[in-house]
Amino acid sequence: MTISDIASKDTSIEEVCERPRAPIGLLAELTYRCPLQCPYCSNPLEINRSDKELSTSEWQNVMRQAADLGILQIHLSGGEPCVRQDLEQILGTAVDVGLYTNLITSGVTLTRERLEGLAKIGLDHVQLSIQDVEPENADFISNYKGGLEKKREVARWVKELGLPLTLNVVVHRHNIENTSAMIDFAVGNGAGRIELAHVQYYAWALKNRAALIPTREQFYRSVKISNEAKERLKGVLVFDVVAHDQYAMRPKPCMGGWGRNLIDISPSGKVMPCQACESIPGIEIDNVRVKALSDIWVNGQAFNMFRGTSWMKEPCRSCERREIDWGGCRCQALSVSGDANATDPACQLSPFHEEFAATAGRESQEPSPPFIYRRMGGPAQHQF
C-alpha cells in the first residue's frame, strides 16, 4: 500500500499533513544494547531487552516500506547497531531498495574486516561518536576504557575505505572546554563534517542534567569557537551545531518539525515522531509489527498530535516563526510546564522561560554531582 492509497481514504488529509507528504529520513534504532554507558544517552530509562527487538526479516520489511513511502535516508543507530549480528542483512536490504545509508556508531566493537564488508555491501556514510579528545576523560564520560584510541583507528579505516565520515560530539560541562581540540580532532582524522550537539535534556540526560549543564559563559565561548572555526575551515569541514536550549531565546524545531521530516523506530518497532515522545500523556504510539509504516505516518495519532500549527496555543499560534520552529520541543514543554501544548520554555515568550534559564544557571554553578550511568540492568553511579 502506497502513501497515496492511504491518503485517499481521508479527504481531510491535506489539512492534517500540511506538508511535506513523505518524510526525508528514518532513524532505525536497531537495538538499545551498547558497551558504552554515556550519561546523556537519548535511549529511554526503561530499556527493552534484546528479545523484544525486531527480527532480521522485520527490519528488512521496514526498509522496503521506507523506500515505498519515499524516505531517502536510513540512519542505522542504537544503542550500538554493530552489536546486531544481522546488520549486514539489514543494510543489504536498505541498499537494494535504493536508500542512502548512514551508520551511527561508537566504533568500539567494529573490526576493519567488518567495516570493509559493510562498505562492499554499499554503506554510504559513517557517523562516529567521540566523548572527548582527552583519553582519561573520554573513558570517564562513557564508562568505557580505551575508547578514544579505537575511535581513531575506526576513523582511519573509514577514510582508507573511501567512505565519508562525520564526527559526532555531545557537548556538556565535562568536555566543553575542549571544543577547539575536538574540531581539530575531526580535521586531523579526516572527517568532512562535525556535529557539535549540546545536550538535549530528556531521558538519561535529564536525569544527569546537574552533572552535565555548562555555564552560560562556557556555552557562548564554545559557540564563538565553533563559529570562528566554521569560517576558517570552509571547504574543509562542514559544521552542524545544535544549540543549548537553556541559554536560547527561541526554540529549535523538534526533529525538523513534529511529523514533518523524520520517523524514529525503536528496537521493538514503535514508530514515533521523536525519541522522547512516550512521556506525553494521551499519545498513542503505533507499532510497525501491527500497522503499515505509510498508514502510521499519515494517519497515526502520535504523528498528527502536534503536526502543523492548528494545535498551538498563544503566543505560538500567531507567532511569525510558527512555521520555522513548529512550536519547538513538546517533551520539554511538558517537563517544565506540565502541559505538552504549552510554549517551549526555550522561547523568551514562554512564562516559564526565565525560570528555565535560571535553573540552568544555578545548577551549572554548583559542583557536578556523580553521573548516573546509562545501563540496561539499572543505573550506575560514579563519584568524581
JSON list of C-alpha atoms in Angstrom, two decimals, residues 134-359:
[
{"chain": "A", "resi": 134, "resn": "GLU", "atom": "CA", "xyz": [41.48, 13.52, 26.36]},
{"chain": "A", "resi": 135, "resn": "PRO", "atom": "CA", "xyz": [41.62, 9.72, 26.75]},
{"chain": "A", "resi": 136, "resn": "GLU", "atom": "CA", "xyz": [41.01, 9.58, 30.50]},
{"chain": "A", "resi": 137, "resn": "ASN", "atom": "CA", "xyz": [38.08, 11.98, 30.34]},
{"chain": "A", "resi": 138, "resn": "ALA", "atom": "CA", "xyz": [36.61, 10.13, 27.37]},
{"chain": "A", "resi": 139, "resn": "ASP", "atom": "CA", "xyz": [36.79, 6.91, 29.40]},
{"chain": "A", "resi": 140, "resn": "PHE", "atom": "CA", "xyz": [35.17, 8.64, 32.35]},
{"chain": "A", "resi": 141, "resn": "ILE", "atom": "CA", "xyz": [32.27, 10.06, 30.33]},
{"chain": "A", "resi": 142, "resn": "SER", "atom": "CA", "xyz": [31.47, 6.78, 28.56]},
{"chain": "A", "resi": 143, "resn": "ASN", "atom": "CA", "xyz": [32.45, 4.50, 31.46]},
{"chain": "A", "resi": 144, "resn": "TYR", "atom": "CA", "xyz": [34.42, 2.50, 28.88]},
{"chain": "A", "resi": 145, "resn": "LYS", "atom": "CA", "xyz": [38.20, 2.03, 28.85]},
{"chain": "A", "resi": 146, "resn": "GLY", "atom": "CA", "xyz": [40.32, 2.76, 25.80]},
{"chain": "A", "resi": 147, "resn": "GLY", "atom": "CA", "xyz": [37.55, 4.03, 23.57]},
{"chain": "A", "resi": 148, "resn": "LEU", "atom": "CA", "xyz": [39.32, 7.06, 22.10]},
{"chain": "A", "resi": 149, "resn": "GLU", "atom": "CA", "xyz": [42.20, 5.15, 20.52]},
{"chain": "A", "resi": 150, "resn": "LYS", "atom": "CA", "xyz": [39.77, 2.67, 18.98]},
{"chain": "A", "resi": 151, "resn": "LYS", "atom": "CA", "xyz": [37.80, 5.57, 17.51]},
{"chain": "A", "resi": 152, "resn": "ARG", "atom": "CA", "xyz": [40.98, 6.97, 15.93]},
{"chain": "A", "resi": 153, "resn": "GLU", "atom": "CA", "xyz": [41.54, 3.58, 14.39]},
{"chain": "A", "resi": 154, "resn": "VAL", "atom": "CA", "xyz": [37.98, 3.36, 13.07]},
{"chain": "A", "resi": 155, "resn": "ALA", "atom": "CA", "xyz": [38.23, 6.87, 11.60]},
{"chain": "A", "resi": 156, "resn": "ARG", "atom": "CA", "xyz": [41.38, 5.80, 9.75]},
{"chain": "A", "resi": 157, "resn": "TRP", "atom": "CA", "xyz": [39.64, 2.68, 8.38]},
{"chain": "A", "resi": 158, "resn": "VAL", "atom": "CA", "xyz": [36.67, 4.76, 7.21]},
{"chain": "A", "resi": 159, "resn": "LYS", "atom": "CA", "xyz": [38.93, 7.03, 5.18]},
{"chain": "A", "resi": 160, "resn": "GLU", "atom": "CA", "xyz": [41.01, 4.13, 3.83]},
{"chain": "A", "resi": 161, "resn": "LEU", "atom": "CA", "xyz": [37.80, 2.56, 2.55]},
{"chain": "A", "resi": 162, "resn": "GLY", "atom": "CA", "xyz": [36.77, 5.80, 0.85]},
{"chain": "A", "resi": 163, "resn": "LEU", "atom": "CA", "xyz": [33.68, 6.43, 2.97]},
{"chain": "A", "resi": 164, "resn": "PRO", "atom": "CA", "xyz": [32.54, 9.91, 4.07]},
{"chain": "A", "resi": 165, "resn": "LEU", "atom": "CA", "xyz": [32.96, 10.49, 7.82]},
{"chain": "A", "resi": 166, "resn": "THR", "atom": "CA", "xyz": [31.01, 12.65, 10.25]},
{"chain": "A", "resi": 167, "resn": "LEU", "atom": "CA", "xyz": [32.35, 13.11, 13.77]},
{"chain": "A", "resi": 168, "resn": "ASN", "atom": "CA", "xyz": [29.63, 13.46, 16.39]},
{"chain": "A", "resi": 169, "resn": "VAL", "atom": "CA", "xyz": [30.28, 15.12, 19.76]},
{"chain": "A", "resi": 170, "resn": "VAL", "atom": "CA", "xyz": [27.74, 15.65, 22.54]},
{"chain": "A", "resi": 171, "resn": "VAL", "atom": "CA", "xyz": [28.90, 18.82, 24.31]},
{"chain": "A", "resi": 172, "resn": "HIS", "atom": "CA", "xyz": [28.50, 19.36, 28.08]},
{"chain": "A", "resi": 173, "resn": "ARG", "atom": "CA", "xyz": [30.33, 20.76, 31.09]},
{"chain": "A", "resi": 174, "resn": "HIS", "atom": "CA", "xyz": [32.90, 17.92, 31.16]},
{"chain": "A", "resi": 175, "resn": "ASN", "atom": "CA", "xyz": [34.21, 18.43, 27.61]},
{"chain": "A", "resi": 176, "resn": "ILE", "atom": "CA", "xyz": [33.07, 21.90, 26.51]},
{"chain": "A", "resi": 177, "resn": "GLU", "atom": "CA", "xyz": [36.45, 23.47, 27.23]},
{"chain": "A", "resi": 178, "resn": "ASN", "atom": "CA", "xyz": [37.92, 21.15, 24.59]},
{"chain": "A", "resi": 179, "resn": "THR", "atom": "CA", "xyz": [35.64, 22.40, 21.79]},
{"chain": "A", "resi": 180, "resn": "SER", "atom": "CA", "xyz": [38.58, 23.70, 19.76]},
{"chain": "A", "resi": 181, "resn": "ALA", "atom": "CA", "xyz": [40.56, 20.49, 20.26]},
{"chain": "A", "resi": 182, "resn": "MET", "atom": "CA", "xyz": [37.58, 18.36, 19.21]},
{"chain": "A", "resi": 183, "resn": "ILE", "atom": "CA", "xyz": [37.27, 20.37, 15.99]},
{"chain": "A", "resi": 184, "resn": "ASP", "atom": "CA", "xyz": [41.00, 19.82, 15.37]},
{"chain": "A", "resi": 185, "resn": "PHE", "atom": "CA", "xyz": [40.49, 16.11, 16.07]},
{"chain": "A", "resi": 186, "resn": "ALA", "atom": "CA", "xyz": [37.80, 15.97, 13.38]},
{"chain": "A", "resi": 187, "resn": "VAL", "atom": "CA", "xyz": [40.04, 17.62, 10.79]},
{"chain": "A", "resi": 188, "resn": "GLY", "atom": "CA", "xyz": [43.07, 15.56, 11.76]},
{"chain": "A", "resi": 189, "resn": "ASN", "atom": "CA", "xyz": [41.15, 12.30, 11.44]},
{"chain": "A", "resi": 190, "resn": "GLY", "atom": "CA", "xyz": [39.67, 13.01, 8.04]},
{"chain": "A", "resi": 191, "resn": "ALA", "atom": "CA", "xyz": [36.10, 13.95, 8.92]},
{"chain": "A", "resi": 192, "resn": "GLY", "atom": "CA", "xyz": [34.23, 16.03, 6.36]},
{"chain": "A", "resi": 193, "resn": "ARG", "atom": "CA", "xyz": [31.56, 17.06, 8.83]},
{"chain": "A", "resi": 194, "resn": "ILE", "atom": "CA", "xyz": [31.29, 17.60, 12.58]},
{"chain": "A", "resi": 195, "resn": "GLU", "atom": "CA", "xyz": [28.15, 17.67, 14.67]},
{"chain": "A", "resi": 196, "resn": "LEU", "atom": "CA", "xyz": [28.60, 19.61, 17.91]},
{"chain": "A", "resi": 197, "resn": "ALA", "atom": "CA", "xyz": [25.40, 18.79, 19.73]},
{"chain": "A", "resi": 198, "resn": "HIS", "atom": "CA", "xyz": [24.87, 20.49, 23.07]},
{"chain": "A", "resi": 199, "resn": "VAL", "atom": "CA", "xyz": [22.98, 18.14, 25.36]},
{"chain": "A", "resi": 200, "resn": "GLN", "atom": "CA", "xyz": [19.21, 17.95, 24.92]},
{"chain": "A", "resi": 201, "resn": "TYR", "atom": "CA", "xyz": [17.79, 17.24, 28.37]},
{"chain": "A", "resi": 202, "resn": "TYR", "atom": "CA", "xyz": [15.48, 14.26, 28.19]},
{"chain": "A", "resi": 203, "resn": "ALA", "atom": "CA", "xyz": [15.85, 10.55, 29.09]},
{"chain": "A", "resi": 204, "resn": "TRP", "atom": "CA", "xyz": [19.25, 9.90, 30.74]},
{"chain": "A", "resi": 205, "resn": "ALA", "atom": "CA", "xyz": [20.42, 13.47, 30.11]},
{"chain": "A", "resi": 206, "resn": "LEU", "atom": "CA", "xyz": [17.52, 14.86, 32.15]},
{"chain": "A", "resi": 207, "resn": "LYS", "atom": "CA", "xyz": [18.42, 12.50, 34.96]},
{"chain": "A", "resi": 208, "resn": "ASN", "atom": "CA", "xyz": [22.01, 13.84, 34.79]},
{"chain": "A", "resi": 209, "resn": "ARG", "atom": "CA", "xyz": [21.24, 17.48, 34.00]},
{"chain": "A", "resi": 210, "resn": "ALA", "atom": "CA", "xyz": [23.00, 18.95, 37.02]},
{"chain": "A", "resi": 211, "resn": "ALA", "atom": "CA", "xyz": [26.12, 16.92, 36.18]},
{"chain": "A", "resi": 212, "resn": "LEU", "atom": "CA", "xyz": [26.12, 17.93, 32.51]},
{"chain": "A", "resi": 213, "resn": "ILE", "atom": "CA", "xyz": [24.94, 21.51, 32.19]},
{"chain": "A", "resi": 214, "resn": "PRO", "atom": "CA", "xyz": [27.66, 24.08, 31.40]},
{"chain": "A", "resi": 215, "resn": "THR", "atom": "CA", "xyz": [27.62, 27.70, 32.43]},
{"chain": "A", "resi": 216, "resn": "ARG", "atom": "CA", "xyz": [26.19, 30.34, 30.10]},
{"chain": "A", "resi": 217, "resn": "GLU", "atom": "CA", "xyz": [29.71, 31.73, 29.65]},
{"chain": "A", "resi": 218, "resn": "GLN", "atom": "CA", "xyz": [31.07, 28.32, 28.66]},
{"chain": "A", "resi": 219, "resn": "PHE", "atom": "CA", "xyz": [28.28, 27.86, 26.15]},
{"chain": "A", "resi": 220, "resn": "TYR", "atom": "CA", "xyz": [28.77, 31.26, 24.50]},
{"chain": "A", "resi": 221, "resn": "ARG", "atom": "CA", "xyz": [32.54, 30.72, 24.38]},
{"chain": "A", "resi": 222, "resn": "SER", "atom": "CA", "xyz": [32.02, 27.34, 22.73]},
{"chain": "A", "resi": 223, "resn": "VAL", "atom": "CA", "xyz": [29.68, 28.85, 20.13]},
{"chain": "A", "resi": 224, "resn": "LYS", "atom": "CA", "xyz": [32.23, 31.59, 19.38]},
{"chain": "A", "resi": 225, "resn": "ILE", "atom": "CA", "xyz": [34.94, 28.97, 18.87]},
{"chain": "A", "resi": 226, "resn": "SER", "atom": "CA", "xyz": [32.64, 26.96, 16.59]},
{"chain": "A", "resi": 227, "resn": "ASN", "atom": "CA", "xyz": [31.67, 30.00, 14.52]},
{"chain": "A", "resi": 228, "resn": "GLU", "atom": "CA", "xyz": [35.28, 31.09, 14.07]},
{"chain": "A", "resi": 229, "resn": "ALA", "atom": "CA", "xyz": [36.33, 27.57, 13.10]},
{"chain": "A", "resi": 230, "resn": "LYS", "atom": "CA", "xyz": [33.42, 27.33, 10.66]},
{"chain": "A", "resi": 231, "resn": "GLU", "atom": "CA", "xyz": [34.76, 30.37, 8.79]},
{"chain": "A", "resi": 232, "resn": "ARG", "atom": "CA", "xyz": [38.36, 29.20, 8.96]},
{"chain": "A", "resi": 233, "resn": "LEU", "atom": "CA", "xyz": [37.58, 25.69, 7.73]},
{"chain": "A", "resi": 234, "resn": "LYS", "atom": "CA", "xyz": [35.21, 26.49, 4.86]},
{"chain": "A", "resi": 235, "resn": "GLY", "atom": "CA", "xyz": [35.65, 23.83, 2.22]},
{"chain": "A", "resi": 236, "resn": "VAL", "atom": "CA", "xyz": [37.35, 21.53, 4.73]},
{"chain": "A", "resi": 237, "resn": "LEU", "atom": "CA", "xyz": [34.80, 20.78, 7.44]},
{"chain": "A", "resi": 238, "resn": "VAL", "atom": "CA", "xyz": [31.02, 21.21, 7.48]},
{"chain": "A", "resi": 239, "resn": "PHE", "atom": "CA", "xyz": [29.60, 22.25, 10.86]},
{"chain": "A", "resi": 240, "resn": "ASP", "atom": "CA", "xyz": [26.26, 21.25, 12.36]},
{"chain": "A", "resi": 241, "resn": "VAL", "atom": "CA", "xyz": [25.88, 22.92, 15.77]},
{"chain": "A", "resi": 242, "resn": "VAL", "atom": "CA", "xyz": [22.88, 22.00, 17.93]},
{"chain": "A", "resi": 243, "resn": "ALA", "atom": "CA", "xyz": [22.42, 24.86, 20.38]},
{"chain": "A", "resi": 244, "resn": "HIS", "atom": "CA", "xyz": [21.80, 24.68, 24.11]},
{"chain": "A", "resi": 245, "resn": "ASP", "atom": "CA", "xyz": [18.09, 25.23, 24.87]},
{"chain": "A", "resi": 246, "resn": "GLN", "atom": "CA", "xyz": [18.52, 26.65, 28.36]},
{"chain": "A", "resi": 247, "resn": "TYR", "atom": "CA", "xyz": [20.53, 29.61, 27.06]},
{"chain": "A", "resi": 248, "resn": "ALA", "atom": "CA", "xyz": [18.46, 30.19, 23.91]},
{"chain": "A", "resi": 249, "resn": "MET", "atom": "CA", "xyz": [15.89, 32.87, 23.14]},
{"chain": "A", "resi": 250, "resn": "ARG", "atom": "CA", "xyz": [13.99, 30.86, 20.52]},
{"chain": "A", "resi": 251, "resn": "PRO", "atom": "CA", "xyz": [13.27, 27.14, 20.31]},
{"chain": "A", "resi": 252, "resn": "LYS", "atom": "CA", "xyz": [14.55, 24.68, 17.72]},
{"chain": "A", "resi": 253, "resn": "PRO", "atom": "CA", "xyz": [12.13, 22.66, 15.58]},
{"chain": "A", "resi": 254, "resn": "CYS", "atom": "CA", "xyz": [11.75, 19.21, 17.13]},
{"chain": "A", "resi": 255, "resn": "MET", "atom": "CA", "xyz": [13.11, 16.63, 14.65]},
{"chain": "A", "resi": 256, "resn": "GLY", "atom": "CA", "xyz": [12.80, 19.28, 11.94]},
{"chain": "A", "resi": 257, "resn": "GLY", "atom": "CA", "xyz": [9.16, 19.81, 12.89]},
{"chain": "A", "resi": 258, "resn": "TRP", "atom": "CA", "xyz": [6.86, 17.26, 14.52]},
{"chain": "A", "resi": 259, "resn": "GLY", "atom": "CA", "xyz": [5.67, 14.74, 11.94]},
{"chain": "A", "resi": 260, "resn": "ARG", "atom": "CA", "xyz": [7.26, 16.63, 9.04]},
{"chain": "A", "resi": 261, "resn": "ASN", "atom": "CA", "xyz": [10.63, 15.19, 8.12]},
{"chain": "A", "resi": 262, "resn": "LEU", "atom": "CA", "xyz": [11.70, 12.27, 10.28]},
{"chain": "A", "resi": 263, "resn": "ILE", "atom": "CA", "xyz": [10.48, 8.97, 11.71]},
{"chain": "A", "resi": 264, "resn": "ASP", "atom": "CA", "xyz": [12.04, 7.18, 14.67]},
{"chain": "A", "resi": 265, "resn": "ILE", "atom": "CA", "xyz": [11.55, 3.42, 15.06]},
{"chain": "A", "resi": 266, "resn": "SER", "atom": "CA", "xyz": [12.53, 1.83, 18.36]},
{"chain": "A", "resi": 267, "resn": "PRO", "atom": "CA", "xyz": [14.15, -1.63, 18.64]},
{"chain": "A", "resi": 268, "resn": "SER", "atom": "CA", "xyz": [10.75, -3.17, 19.41]},
{"chain": "A", "resi": 269, "resn": "GLY", "atom": "CA", "xyz": [9.04, -1.50, 16.43]},
{"chain": "A", "resi": 270, "resn": "LYS", "atom": "CA", "xyz": [7.40, 1.56, 17.98]},
{"chain": "A", "resi": 271, "resn": "VAL", "atom": "CA", "xyz": [7.03, 4.27, 15.33]},
{"chain": "A", "resi": 272, "resn": "MET", "atom": "CA", "xyz": [7.48, 7.75, 16.81]},
{"chain": "A", "resi": 273, "resn": "PRO", "atom": "CA", "xyz": [7.79, 11.41, 15.77]},
{"chain": "A", "resi": 274, "resn": "CYS", "atom": "CA", "xyz": [10.63, 11.81, 18.30]},
{"chain": "A", "resi": 275, "resn": "GLN", "atom": "CA", "xyz": [12.62, 9.60, 20.65]},
{"chain": "A", "resi": 276, "resn": "ALA", "atom": "CA", "xyz": [11.20, 11.04, 23.88]},
{"chain": "A", "resi": 277, "resn": "CYS", "atom": "CA", "xyz": [7.52, 11.36, 22.97]},
{"chain": "A", "resi": 278, "resn": "GLU", "atom": "CA", "xyz": [6.34, 8.37, 25.02]},
{"chain": "A", "resi": 279, "resn": "SER", "atom": "CA", "xyz": [6.32, 10.66, 28.06]},
{"chain": "A", "resi": 280, "resn": "ILE", "atom": "CA", "xyz": [3.43, 12.72, 26.64]},
{"chain": "A", "resi": 281, "resn": "PRO", "atom": "CA", "xyz": [0.03, 11.91, 28.21]},
{"chain": "A", "resi": 282, "resn": "GLY", "atom": "CA", "xyz": [-2.57, 10.61, 25.77]},
{"chain": "A", "resi": 283, "resn": "ILE", "atom": "CA", "xyz": [-0.16, 9.84, 22.95]},
{"chain": "A", "resi": 284, "resn": "GLU", "atom": "CA", "xyz": [-0.96, 6.66, 21.03]},
{"chain": "A", "resi": 285, "resn": "ILE", "atom": "CA", "xyz": [2.13, 5.08, 19.53]},
{"chain": "A", "resi": 286, "resn": "ASP", "atom": "CA", "xyz": [1.66, 2.54, 16.76]},
{"chain": "A", "resi": 287, "resn": "ASN", "atom": "CA", "xyz": [3.94, -0.41, 16.05]},
{"chain": "A", "resi": 288, "resn": "VAL", "atom": "CA", "xyz": [5.28, -1.39, 12.66]},
{"chain": "A", "resi": 289, "resn": "ARG", "atom": "CA", "xyz": [4.59, -5.01, 13.59]},
{"chain": "A", "resi": 290, "resn": "VAL", "atom": "CA", "xyz": [0.88, -4.18, 13.53]},
{"chain": "A", "resi": 291, "resn": "LYS", "atom": "CA", "xyz": [0.38, -1.35, 11.02]},
{"chain": "A", "resi": 292, "resn": "ALA", "atom": "CA", "xyz": [1.95, -0.29, 7.74]},
{"chain": "A", "resi": 293, "resn": "LEU", "atom": "CA", "xyz": [4.56, 2.45, 8.03]},
{"chain": "A", "resi": 294, "resn": "SER", "atom": "CA", "xyz": [2.72, 4.64, 5.49]},
{"chain": "A", "resi": 295, "resn": "ASP", "atom": "CA", "xyz": [-0.53, 4.34, 7.44]},
{"chain": "A", "resi": 296, "resn": "ILE", "atom": "CA", "xyz": [1.21, 5.32, 10.66]},
{"chain": "A", "resi": 297, "resn": "TRP", "atom": "CA", "xyz": [2.92, 8.30, 9.01]},
{"chain": "A", "resi": 298, "resn": "VAL", "atom": "CA", "xyz": [-0.26, 9.71, 7.52]},
{"chain": "A", "resi": 299, "resn": "ASN", "atom": "CA", "xyz": [-2.97, 8.70, 10.00]},
{"chain": "A", "resi": 300, "resn": "GLY", "atom": "CA", "xyz": [-1.16, 7.83, 13.22]},
{"chain": "A", "resi": 301, "resn": "GLN", "atom": "CA", "xyz": [-2.46, 9.74, 16.24]},
{"chain": "A", "resi": 302, "resn": "ALA", "atom": "CA", "xyz": [1.07, 10.32, 17.54]},
{"chain": "A", "resi": 303, "resn": "PHE", "atom": "CA", "xyz": [2.21, 11.97, 14.28]},
{"chain": "A", "resi": 304, "resn": "ASN", "atom": "CA", "xyz": [-0.89, 14.13, 13.97]},
{"chain": "A", "resi": 305, "resn": "MET", "atom": "CA", "xyz": [-0.93, 15.19, 17.63]},
{"chain": "A", "resi": 306, "resn": "PHE", "atom": "CA", "xyz": [1.41, 18.17, 17.04]},
{"chain": "A", "resi": 307, "resn": "ARG", "atom": "CA", "xyz": [1.74, 18.18, 13.26]},
{"chain": "A", "resi": 308, "resn": "GLY", "atom": "CA", "xyz": [1.38, 21.60, 11.64]},
{"chain": "A", "resi": 309, "resn": "THR", "atom": "CA", "xyz": [0.15, 24.62, 13.61]},
{"chain": "A", "resi": 310, "resn": "SER", "atom": "CA", "xyz": [-3.54, 24.06, 14.43]},
{"chain": "A", "resi": 311, "resn": "TRP", "atom": "CA", "xyz": [-2.73, 22.59, 17.88]},
{"chain": "A", "resi": 312, "resn": "MET", "atom": "CA", "xyz": [-0.82, 25.68, 19.00]},
{"chain": "A", "resi": 313, "resn": "LYS", "atom": "CA", "xyz": [-1.85, 27.98, 21.81]},
{"chain": "A", "resi": 314, "resn": "GLU", "atom": "CA", "xyz": [-0.91, 31.64, 22.01]},
{"chain": "A", "resi": 315, "resn": "PRO", "atom": "CA", "xyz": [1.65, 33.13, 21.68]},
{"chain": "A", "resi": 316, "resn": "CYS", "atom": "CA", "xyz": [2.74, 30.35, 19.28]},
{"chain": "A", "resi": 317, "resn": "ARG", "atom": "CA", "xyz": [-0.45, 30.39, 17.20]},
{"chain": "A", "resi": 318, "resn": "SER", "atom": "CA", "xyz": [0.09, 33.95, 15.94]},
{"chain": "A", "resi": 319, "resn": "CYS", "atom": "CA", "xyz": [3.91, 33.95, 16.05]},
{"chain": "A", "resi": 320, "resn": "GLU", "atom": "CA", "xyz": [5.67, 34.76, 12.78]},
{"chain": "A", "resi": 321, "resn": "ARG", "atom": "CA", "xyz": [8.10, 31.90, 13.48]},
{"chain": "A", "resi": 322, "resn": "ARG", "atom": "CA", "xyz": [5.41, 29.23, 13.90]},
{"chain": "A", "resi": 323, "resn": "GLU", "atom": "CA", "xyz": [6.36, 27.61, 10.59]},
{"chain": "A", "resi": 324, "resn": "ILE", "atom": "CA", "xyz": [10.08, 27.90, 11.34]},
{"chain": "A", "resi": 325, "resn": "ASP", "atom": "CA", "xyz": [10.36, 26.26, 14.75]},
{"chain": "A", "resi": 326, "resn": "TRP", "atom": "CA", "xyz": [6.96, 24.45, 14.57]},
{"chain": "A", "resi": 327, "resn": "GLY", "atom": "CA", "xyz": [6.46, 25.03, 18.29]},
{"chain": "A", "resi": 328, "resn": "GLY", "atom": "CA", "xyz": [9.79, 23.63, 19.44]},
{"chain": "A", "resi": 329, "resn": "CYS", "atom": "CA", "xyz": [10.04, 20.66, 21.80]},
{"chain": "A", "resi": 330, "resn": "ARG", "atom": "CA", "xyz": [6.78, 19.23, 23.17]},
{"chain": "A", "resi": 331, "resn": "CYS", "atom": "CA", "xyz": [8.53, 16.98, 25.68]},
{"chain": "A", "resi": 332, "resn": "GLN", "atom": "CA", "xyz": [10.44, 19.96, 27.10]},
{"chain": "A", "resi": 333, "resn": "ALA", "atom": "CA", "xyz": [7.25, 21.99, 27.34]},
{"chain": "A", "resi": 334, "resn": "LEU", "atom": "CA", "xyz": [5.62, 19.11, 29.24]},
{"chain": "A", "resi": 335, "resn": "SER", "atom": "CA", "xyz": [8.58, 18.63, 31.56]},
{"chain": "A", "resi": 336, "resn": "VAL", "atom": "CA", "xyz": [8.75, 22.29, 32.58]},
{"chain": "A", "resi": 337, "resn": "SER", "atom": "CA", "xyz": [5.11, 23.45, 32.46]},
{"chain": "A", "resi": 338, "resn": "GLY", "atom": "CA", "xyz": [3.15, 20.20, 32.83]},
{"chain": "A", "resi": 339, "resn": "ASP", "atom": "CA", "xyz": [1.39, 20.90, 29.50]},
{"chain": "A", "resi": 340, "resn": "ALA", "atom": "CA", "xyz": [2.65, 19.41, 26.25]},
{"chain": "A", "resi": 341, "resn": "ASN", "atom": "CA", "xyz": [0.70, 22.08, 24.31]},
{"chain": "A", "resi": 342, "resn": "ALA", "atom": "CA", "xyz": [2.44, 24.97, 26.09]},
{"chain": "A", "resi": 343, "resn": "THR", "atom": "CA", "xyz": [5.09, 27.21, 24.59]},
{"chain": "A", "resi": 344, "resn": "ASP", "atom": "CA", "xyz": [8.54, 25.62, 24.65]},
{"chain": "A", "resi": 345, "resn": "PRO", "atom": "CA", "xyz": [10.33, 27.22, 27.64]},
{"chain": "A", "resi": 346, "resn": "ALA", "atom": "CA", "xyz": [13.37, 27.78, 25.39]},
{"chain": "A", "resi": 347, "resn": "CYS", "atom": "CA", "xyz": [11.31, 30.61, 23.86]},
{"chain": "A", "resi": 348, "resn": "GLN", "atom": "CA", "xyz": [11.59, 34.03, 25.52]},
{"chain": "A", "resi": 349, "resn": "LEU", "atom": "CA", "xyz": [7.80, 34.39, 25.16]},
{"chain": "A", "resi": 350, "resn": "SER", "atom": "CA", "xyz": [7.12, 31.44, 27.44]},
{"chain": "A", "resi": 351, "resn": "PRO", "atom": "CA", "xyz": [6.06, 32.36, 31.01]},
{"chain": "A", "resi": 352, "resn": "PHE", "atom": "CA", "xyz": [8.48, 29.62, 32.14]},
{"chain": "A", "resi": 353, "resn": "HIS", "atom": "CA", "xyz": [11.47, 30.91, 30.18]},
{"chain": "A", "resi": 354, "resn": "GLU", "atom": "CA", "xyz": [13.16, 32.90, 32.95]},
{"chain": "A", "resi": 355, "resn": "GLU", "atom": "CA", "xyz": [12.96, 30.08, 35.49]},
{"chain": "A", "resi": 356, "resn": "PHE", "atom": "CA", "xyz": [14.06, 27.57, 32.82]},
{"chain": "A", "resi": 357, "resn": "ALA", "atom": "CA", "xyz": [17.23, 29.57, 32.22]},
{"chain": "A", "resi": 358, "resn": "ALA", "atom": "CA", "xyz": [17.72, 30.38, 35.91]},
{"chain": "A", "resi": 359, "resn": "THR", "atom": "CA", "xyz": [17.65, 26.68, 36.84]}
]
